[in-house]
Amino acid sequence: MQHTGNTVRPIIRIDENSGIPLYGCIAFGLIDRGTNIIQVRPSSSCLLSCIFCSTDAGPKSRWRQVEYIVDLDYLISEIRNLVKYKGGKNIEAHIDTVGDPLTYPHIVELVQKLSEIKGIKVISMQTHGILLTEHLIDELSDSGLSRLNLSIDALDASLAKKLADSRLYNVNYVKEMAEYVAASSNIDLLIAPVWLSPINDSEMPKIISYALAIGAGKRWPPLGIQKYEVHKYGRKPKGVKRLTWYHFYRKLKLWEEKFKVKLKLSPEDFNIIKLPKLPIMFKRFEKVKARTIAPGWLKGQKLAIAKSRVITLVNAGEIPLEHKVTVRLLRVKDNIYIGEAV
Ligand code: SF4
């Protein structure tokens, strides 16, 4: 374990020898939701502390107790097996994470190695962009990154800083990087703002014009506006209205007409198709024998292992590590397992 300068939380390194599988925990590893998209989560850290963050990331996190980083070779060998399992073609590796993927120290090598796996057709990544540099963009482009989903939530510099809740965030710098991606790389750019009504209502049309002006969206849509949603452990900014989906889509339609751009996106826009899904190893409410192996992502949690899967145990603060426990599964969806010791 190591302490990071920015989050002051221990980092847990996950490699083949750690005995920690890459399936089961939302905070690291691989997520297969039964489509051609494999979510790749090499690190959980983030430098920002956005006031709306659904995963409570960054230095100002209230709930996190550790961060994770996955060994590159371990990650690649597991992805290779999963790609084969899913049919070996038309796969999109989507590096998304519960933080910012650019905190992964081997991000260029990761993209490079993903691009060498037969069957991976698209490599995409989600970021808020503060760690981008022109040099890094060149490297990611040369390594085969197909698309960058870049979150820009406001163009107004002071509002943008407030939303990111970090003095490190400078939207003018992120804009420079966005423009470099669009104009000087082979990476397609998708601008993905989170709409927090009414806080950044007036920013949305500006962001749409900006994305179109800089040439975002050559292969895929230029924009992916996301509706702010409340999450159990996510941050809840004061003053945000709960938009209904009806209101959200009605507004998107108005902007679509005004800017002549597609904003209401569907799985077809990203060529998402159904593919075989890894078997779900447990049933909900089933009791299984497991062994605790590491601290869980959030306070009071532990990671336990059973049947080559990670189960996140809640209310497990008092349970020691390397301890045998009987676990009752509370959540089993998409191979993400939450349970409780009984
Ligand atoms: S929203 Fe993204 S960039 Fe912002 S704190 Fe959360 S993980 Fe980090």
GROMACS .gro file of C-alpha atoms and ligand atoms in nm:
model
  350
    1MET     CA    1   0.000   0.000   0.000
    2GLN     CA    2   0.109   0.354  -0.071
    3HIS     CA    3  -0.020   0.697   0.015
    4THR     CA    4  -0.091   0.937  -0.267
    5GLY     CA    5  -0.010   1.302  -0.231
    6ASN     CA    6  -0.342   1.416  -0.364
    7THR     CA    7  -0.601   1.200  -0.196
    8VAL     CA    8  -0.418   1.090   0.120
    9ARG     CA    9  -0.585   0.755   0.080
   10PRO     CA   10  -0.399   0.426   0.057
   11ILE     CA   11  -0.374   0.280  -0.294
   12ILE     CA   12  -0.422  -0.093  -0.329
   13ARG     CA   13  -0.228  -0.250  -0.615
   14ILE     CA   14  -0.405  -0.537  -0.782
   15ASP     CA   15  -0.189  -0.781  -0.975
   16GLU     CA   16  -0.204  -1.150  -1.049
   17ASN     CA   17  -0.032  -1.232  -0.717
   18SER     CA   18  -0.277  -1.027  -0.513
   19GLY     CA   19  -0.535  -1.301  -0.560
   20ILE     CA   20  -0.797  -1.035  -0.632
   21PRO     CA   21  -1.011  -1.112  -0.938
   22LEU     CA   22  -1.094  -0.833  -1.184
   23TYR     CA   23  -1.466  -0.908  -1.185
   24GLY     CA   24  -1.718  -0.810  -0.926
   25CYS     CA   25  -1.619  -0.469  -0.791
   26ILE     CA   26  -1.742  -0.150  -0.951
   27ALA     CA   27  -1.426   0.042  -0.857
   28PHE     CA   28  -1.169  -0.152  -1.063
   29GLY     CA   29  -1.123  -0.426  -1.320
   30LEU     CA   30  -1.368  -0.518  -1.591
   31ILE     CA   31  -1.743  -0.480  -1.627
   32ASP     CA   32  -1.943  -0.680  -1.880
   33ARG     CA   33  -2.306  -0.580  -1.917
   34GLY     CA   34  -2.383  -0.822  -2.200
   35THR     CA   35  -2.302  -0.596  -2.495
   36ASN     CA   36  -1.998  -0.544  -2.718
   37ILE     CA   37  -1.875  -0.280  -2.470
   38ILE     CA   38  -1.625  -0.388  -2.207
   39GLN     CA   39  -1.577  -0.127  -1.937
   40VAL     CA   40  -1.211  -0.113  -1.840
   41ARG     CA   41  -1.126   0.031  -1.498
   42PRO     CA   42  -0.750   0.047  -1.440
   43SER     CA   43  -0.748   0.303  -1.157
   44SER     CA   44  -1.006   0.466  -0.934
   45SER     CA   45  -0.835   0.797  -0.850
   46CYS     CA   46  -0.928   1.149  -0.954
   47LEU     CA   47  -0.771   1.490  -0.897
   48LEU     CA   48  -1.098   1.684  -0.907
   49SER     CA   49  -1.387   1.683  -0.661
   50CYS     CA   50  -1.679   1.782  -0.886
   51ILE     CA   51  -1.977   1.894  -0.682
   52PHE     CA   52  -2.205   1.652  -0.869
   53CYS     CA   53  -1.969   1.351  -0.883
   54SER     CA   54  -2.174   1.032  -0.880
   55THR     CA   55  -1.881   0.829  -0.745
   56ASP     CA   56  -1.771   1.073  -0.472
   57ALA     CA   57  -1.421   1.086  -0.623
   58GLY     CA   58  -1.122   1.309  -0.559
   59PRO     CA   59  -0.947   1.471  -0.264
   60LYS     CA   60  -1.273   1.592  -0.109
   61SER     CA   61  -1.436   1.250  -0.104
   62ARG     CA   62  -1.639   1.179   0.209
   63TRP     CA   63  -1.701   0.808   0.164
   64ARG     CA   64  -1.392   0.660   0.002
   65GLN     CA   65  -1.129   0.492   0.215
   66VAL     CA   66  -0.888   0.350  -0.047
   67GLU     CA   67  -0.808   0.373  -0.418
   68TYR     CA   68  -0.714   0.086  -0.650
   69ILE     CA   69  -0.470   0.048  -0.934
   70VAL     CA   70  -0.457  -0.259  -1.156
   71ASP     CA   71  -0.140  -0.411  -1.299
   72LEU     CA   72  -0.129  -0.361  -1.675
   73ASP     CA   73  -0.035  -0.718  -1.774
   74TYR     CA   74  -0.300  -0.865  -1.545
   75LEU     CA   75  -0.564  -0.634  -1.691
   76ILE     CA   76  -0.466  -0.710  -2.050
   77SER     CA   77  -0.458  -1.085  -2.003
   78GLU     CA   78  -0.808  -1.081  -1.850
   79ILE     CA   79  -0.942  -0.856  -2.126
   80ARG     CA   80  -0.798  -1.090  -2.388
   81ASN     CA   81  -0.992  -1.381  -2.235
   82LEU     CA   82  -1.311  -1.177  -2.212
   83VAL     CA   83  -1.289  -1.061  -2.575
   84LYS     CA   84  -1.253  -1.425  -2.683
   85TYR     CA   85  -1.548  -1.525  -2.464
   86LYS     CA   86  -1.763  -1.257  -2.624
   87GLY     CA   87  -1.698  -1.382  -2.975
   88GLY     CA   88  -1.371  -1.213  -3.062
   89LYS     CA   89  -1.500  -0.932  -3.280
   90ASN     CA   90  -1.661  -0.586  -3.279
   91ILE     CA   91  -1.562  -0.511  -2.921
   92GLU     CA   92  -1.535  -0.157  -2.783
   93ALA     CA   93  -1.299  -0.123  -2.488
   94HIS     CA   94  -1.437   0.173  -2.294
   95ILE     CA   95  -1.197   0.302  -2.031
   96ASP     CA   96  -1.431   0.483  -1.795
   97THR     CA   97  -1.347   0.430  -1.422
   98VAL     CA   98  -1.496   0.575  -1.104
   99GLY     CA   99  -1.235   0.853  -1.121
  100ASP     CA  100  -1.037   0.982  -1.415
  101PRO     CA  101  -0.859   0.719  -1.631
  102LEU     CA  102  -0.575   0.959  -1.705
  103THR     CA  103  -0.454   0.907  -1.346
  104TYR     CA  104  -0.345   0.558  -1.456
  105PRO     CA  105   0.033   0.582  -1.500
  106HIS     CA  106   0.034   0.333  -1.790
  107ILE     CA  107  -0.258   0.478  -1.982
  108VAL     CA  108  -0.070   0.500  -2.315
  109GLU     CA  109   0.058   0.142  -2.286
  110LEU     CA  110  -0.293   0.031  -2.193
  111VAL     CA  111  -0.438   0.185  -2.509
  112GLN     CA  112  -0.150   0.044  -2.715
  113LYS     CA  113  -0.200  -0.309  -2.581
  114LEU     CA  114  -0.577  -0.290  -2.622
  115SER     CA  115  -0.527  -0.193  -2.985
  116GLU     CA  116  -0.316  -0.506  -3.037
  117ILE     CA  117  -0.594  -0.739  -2.917
  118LYS     CA  118  -0.769  -0.901  -3.210
  119GLY     CA  119  -1.140  -0.832  -3.187
  120ILE     CA  120  -1.118  -0.487  -3.023
  121LYS     CA  121  -1.242  -0.248  -3.285
  122VAL     CA  122  -1.290   0.070  -3.086
  123ILE     CA  123  -1.106   0.210  -2.784
  124SER     CA  124  -1.277   0.496  -2.606
  125MET     CA  125  -1.205   0.687  -2.288
  126GLN     CA  126  -1.393   0.915  -2.051
  127THR     CA  127  -1.210   1.209  -1.891
  128HIS     CA  128  -1.244   1.558  -1.749
  129GLY     CA  129  -0.920   1.636  -1.930
  130ILE     CA  130  -0.703   1.825  -1.683
  131LEU     CA  131  -0.420   1.574  -1.720
  132LEU     CA  132  -0.416   1.598  -2.100
  133THR     CA  133  -0.118   1.755  -2.274
  134GLU     CA  134  -0.050   1.786  -2.646
  135HIS     CA  135   0.222   1.524  -2.608
  136LEU     CA  136  -0.013   1.282  -2.431
  137ILE     CA  137  -0.281   1.337  -2.697
  138ASP     CA  138  -0.022   1.255  -2.969
  139GLU     CA  139   0.073   0.938  -2.783
  140LEU     CA  140  -0.287   0.829  -2.726
  141SER     CA  141  -0.366   0.899  -3.090
  142ASP     CA  142  -0.065   0.699  -3.214
  143SER     CA  143  -0.155   0.414  -2.978
  144GLY     CA  144  -0.498   0.378  -3.132
  145LEU     CA  145  -0.742   0.565  -2.908
  146SER     CA  146  -1.056   0.601  -3.121
  147ARG     CA  147  -1.268   0.840  -2.916
  148LEU     CA  148  -1.232   1.069  -2.618
  149ASN     CA  149  -1.548   1.150  -2.423
  150LEU     CA  150  -1.446   1.480  -2.269
  151SER     CA  151  -1.662   1.629  -1.996
  152ILE     CA  152  -1.690   2.007  -2.008
  153ASP     CA  153  -1.970   2.122  -1.780
  154ALA     CA  154  -1.935   2.500  -1.823
  155LEU     CA  155  -1.737   2.733  -2.048
  156ASP     CA  156  -1.751   3.015  -1.797
  157ALA     CA  157  -1.417   2.977  -1.618
  158SER     CA  158  -1.533   3.063  -1.269
  159LEU     CA  159  -1.845   2.845  -1.285
  160ALA     CA  160  -1.640   2.560  -1.431
  161LYS     CA  161  -1.394   2.582  -1.141
  162LYS     CA  162  -1.681   2.587  -0.895
  163LEU     CA  163  -1.835   2.277  -1.052
  164ALA     CA  164  -1.503   2.090  -1.045
  165ASP     CA  165  -1.448   2.213  -0.688
  166SER     CA  166  -1.076   2.230  -0.750
  167ARG     CA  167  -0.829   2.509  -0.801
  168LEU     CA  168  -0.652   2.276  -1.045
  169TYR     CA  169  -0.936   2.300  -1.293
  170ASN     CA  170  -0.898   2.553  -1.571
  171VAL     CA  171  -1.157   2.519  -1.844
  172ASN     CA  172  -0.956   2.735  -2.083
  173TYR     CA  173  -0.675   2.482  -2.067
  174VAL     CA  174  -0.919   2.193  -2.119
  175LYS     CA  175  -1.061   2.380  -2.420
  176GLU     CA  176  -0.713   2.410  -2.569
  177MET     CA  177  -0.673   2.036  -2.531
  178ALA     CA  178  -1.017   1.971  -2.682
  179GLU     CA  179  -0.926   2.182  -2.983
  180TYR     CA  180  -0.597   1.999  -3.023
  181VAL     CA  181  -0.775   1.661  -3.015
  182ALA     CA  182  -1.027   1.773  -3.275
  183ALA     CA  183  -0.781   1.943  -3.508
  184SER     CA  184  -0.454   1.755  -3.473
  185SER     CA  185  -0.519   1.394  -3.377
  186ASN     CA  186  -0.691   1.082  -3.508
  187ILE     CA  187  -0.906   1.071  -3.195
  188ASP     CA  188  -1.273   1.152  -3.234
  189LEU     CA  189  -1.398   1.401  -2.977
  190LEU     CA  190  -1.729   1.377  -2.796
  191ILE     CA  191  -1.807   1.658  -2.551
  192ALA     CA  192  -2.005   1.521  -2.259
  193PRO     CA  193  -2.138   1.786  -2.019
  194VAL     CA  194  -2.341   1.705  -1.712
  195TRP     CA  195  -2.648   1.926  -1.709
  196LEU     CA  196  -2.721   2.046  -1.357
  197SER     CA  197  -3.031   2.254  -1.397
  198PRO     CA  198  -3.050   2.545  -1.323
  199ILE     CA  199  -2.679   2.586  -1.230
  200ASN     CA  200  -2.543   2.547  -1.584
  201ASP     CA  201  -2.860   2.595  -1.793
  202SER     CA  202  -2.715   2.888  -1.982
  203GLU     CA  203  -2.388   2.702  -2.045
  204MET     CA  204  -2.550   2.416  -2.238
  205PRO     CA  205  -2.622   2.607  -2.562
  206LYS     CA  206  -2.273   2.758  -2.544
  207ILE     CA  207  -2.118   2.413  -2.507
  208ILE     CA  208  -2.318   2.280  -2.801
  209SER     CA  209  -2.204   2.566  -3.028
  210TYR     CA  210  -1.849   2.522  -2.907
  211ALA     CA  211  -1.842   2.146  -2.977
  212LEU     CA  212  -1.973   2.205  -3.328
  213ALA     CA  213  -1.734   2.493  -3.394
  214ILE     CA  214  -1.422   2.298  -3.303
  215GLY     CA  215  -1.517   1.993  -3.510
  216ALA     CA  216  -1.615   1.740  -3.245
  217GLY     CA  217  -1.792   1.426  -3.362
  218LYS     CA  218  -1.653   1.302  -3.690
  219ARG     CA  219  -1.735   0.931  -3.649
  220TRP     CA  220  -1.965   0.950  -3.351
  221PRO     CA  221  -2.202   1.219  -3.225
  222PRO     CA  222  -2.026   1.541  -3.117
  223LEU     CA  223  -2.216   1.570  -2.788
  224GLY     CA  224  -2.345   1.346  -2.515
  225ILE     CA  225  -2.536   1.565  -2.270
  226GLN     CA  226  -2.588   1.379  -1.943
  227LYS     CA  227  -2.869   1.444  -1.701
  228TYR     CA  228  -2.755   1.485  -1.340
  229GLU     CA  229  -2.886   1.198  -1.132
  230VAL     CA  230  -2.878   1.155  -0.756
  231HIS     CA  231  -2.670   0.855  -0.643
  232LYS     CA  232  -2.659   0.708  -0.295
  233TYR     CA  233  -2.294   0.790  -0.234
  234GLY     CA  234  -2.268   1.061  -0.499
  235ARG     CA  235  -2.247   1.434  -0.425
  236LYS     CA  236  -2.564   1.634  -0.419
  237PRO     CA  237  -2.508   1.998  -0.509
  238LYS     CA  238  -2.735   2.252  -0.347
  239GLY     CA  239  -2.993   2.418  -0.566
  240VAL     CA  240  -3.011   2.153  -0.839
  241LYS     CA  241  -3.358   2.083  -0.968
  242ARG     CA  242  -3.458   1.725  -1.043
  243LEU     CA  243  -3.525   1.732  -1.414
  244THR     CA  244  -3.776   1.478  -1.533
  245TRP     CA  245  -3.676   1.268  -1.834
  246TYR     CA  246  -3.965   1.430  -2.020
  247HIS     CA  247  -3.829   1.777  -1.955
  248PHE     CA  248  -3.475   1.667  -2.035
  249TYR     CA  249  -3.564   1.516  -2.375
  250ARG     CA  250  -3.796   1.804  -2.462
  251LYS     CA  251  -3.512   2.048  -2.408
  252LEU     CA  252  -3.271   1.830  -2.608
  253LYS     CA  253  -3.520   1.832  -2.894
  254LEU     CA  254  -3.539   2.212  -2.890
  255TRP     CA  255  -3.162   2.237  -2.897
  256GLU     CA  256  -3.146   1.974  -3.173
  257GLU     CA  257  -3.370   2.192  -3.387
  258LYS     CA  258  -3.183   2.509  -3.303
  259PHE     CA  259  -2.831   2.373  -3.360
  260LYS     CA  260  -2.913   2.108  -3.624
  261VAL     CA  261  -2.734   1.838  -3.429
  262LYS     CA  262  -2.836   1.503  -3.285
  263LEU     CA  263  -2.845   1.518  -2.905
  264LYS     CA  264  -3.084   1.241  -2.810
  265LEU     CA  265  -2.852   0.945  -2.839
  266SER     CA  266  -2.933   0.578  -2.868
  267PRO     CA  267  -2.727   0.255  -2.855
  268GLU     CA  268  -2.720   0.252  -3.238
  269ASP     CA  269  -2.524   0.579  -3.241
  270PHE     CA  270  -2.240   0.386  -3.077
  271ASN     CA  271  -2.302   0.056  -3.262
  272ILE     CA  272  -2.387  -0.116  -2.936
  273ILE     CA  273  -2.504  -0.473  -2.986
  274LYS     CA  274  -2.586  -0.756  -2.747
  275LEU     CA  275  -2.317  -1.020  -2.700
  276PRO     CA  276  -2.274  -1.314  -2.463
  277LYS     CA  277  -2.236  -1.208  -2.105
  278LEU     CA  278  -2.015  -1.372  -1.845
  279PRO     CA  279  -2.226  -1.598  -1.626
  280ILE     CA  280  -2.356  -1.444  -1.306
  281MET     CA  281  -2.197  -1.656  -1.033
  282PHE     CA  282  -2.446  -1.604  -0.752
  283LYS     CA  283  -2.816  -1.556  -0.701
  284ARG     CA  284  -2.957  -1.266  -0.508
  285PHE     CA  285  -3.000  -1.356  -0.138
  286GLU     CA  286  -2.789  -1.671  -0.186
  287LYS     CA  287  -2.546  -1.745   0.098
  288VAL     CA  288  -2.188  -1.826   0.001
  289LYS     CA  289  -1.861  -1.886   0.181
  290ALA     CA  290  -1.607  -1.616   0.107
  291ARG     CA  291  -1.274  -1.484   0.233
  292THR     CA  292  -1.201  -1.118   0.305
  293ILE     CA  293  -0.896  -0.996   0.119
  294ALA     CA  294  -0.876  -0.615   0.112
  295PRO     CA  295  -1.047  -0.299   0.230
  296GLY     CA  296  -1.352  -0.205   0.025
  297TRP     CA  297  -1.375   0.111  -0.176
  298LEU     CA  298  -1.599   0.297   0.069
  299LYS     CA  299  -1.580   0.332   0.446
  300GLY     CA  300  -1.712   0.029   0.634
  301GLN     CA  301  -1.664  -0.203   0.335
  302LYS     CA  302  -1.437  -0.504   0.274
  303LEU     CA  303  -1.363  -0.697  -0.041
  304ALA     CA  304  -1.419  -1.070  -0.019
  305ILE     CA  305  -1.362  -1.344  -0.273
  306ALA     CA  306  -1.573  -1.641  -0.371
  307LYS     CA  307  -1.585  -1.839  -0.699
  308SER     CA  308  -1.321  -1.612  -0.861
  309ARG     CA  309  -1.529  -1.303  -0.808
  310VAL     CA  310  -1.498  -1.002  -0.580
  311ILE     CA  311  -1.789  -0.932  -0.351
  312THR     CA  312  -1.806  -0.594  -0.180
  313LEU     CA  313  -1.920  -0.648   0.176
  314VAL     CA  314  -2.111  -0.362   0.332
  315ASN     CA  315  -2.126  -0.302   0.709
  316ALA     CA  316  -1.800  -0.492   0.731
  317GLY     CA  317  -1.582  -0.241   0.916
  318GLU     CA  318  -1.523  -0.479   1.207
  319ILE     CA  319  -1.446  -0.791   1.001
  320PRO     CA  320  -1.071  -0.860   0.981
  321LEU     CA  321  -0.887  -0.933   0.656
  322GLU     CA  322  -0.802  -1.292   0.558
  323HIS     CA  323  -1.109  -1.404   0.746
  324LYS     CA  324  -1.365  -1.665   0.636
  325VAL     CA  325  -1.719  -1.529   0.625
  326THR     CA  326  -2.060  -1.643   0.513
  327VAL     CA  327  -2.203  -1.379   0.285
  328ARG     CA  328  -2.557  -1.310   0.178
  329LEU     CA  329  -2.568  -1.156  -0.169
  330LEU     CA  330  -2.767  -0.832  -0.188
  331ARG     CA  331  -2.690  -0.731  -0.547
  332VAL     CA  332  -2.575  -0.947  -0.838
  333LYS     CA  333  -2.651  -0.739  -1.147
  334ASP     CA  334  -2.397  -0.725  -1.433
  335ASN     CA  335  -2.144  -0.929  -1.239
  336ILE     CA  336  -2.113  -0.657  -0.974
  337TYR     CA  337  -2.163  -0.816  -0.636
  338ILE     CA  338  -2.262  -0.655  -0.308
  339GLY     CA  339  -2.318  -0.865   0.001
  340GLU     CA  340  -2.329  -0.868   0.376
  341ALA     CA  341  -2.175  -1.108   0.627
  342VAL     CA  342  -2.433  -1.314   0.815
  343SF4     S1  343  -1.708   1.375  -1.197
  343SF4    FE1  344  -1.529   1.272  -1.284
  343SF4     S2  345  -1.370   1.429  -1.282
  343SF4    FE2  346  -1.529   1.498  -1.143
  343SF4     S3  347  -1.466   1.424  -0.940
  343SF4    FE3  348  -1.601   1.269  -1.029
  343SF4     S4  349  -1.467   1.124  -1.128
  343SF4    FE4  350  -1.348   1.311  -1.093
   0.00000   0.00000   0.00000
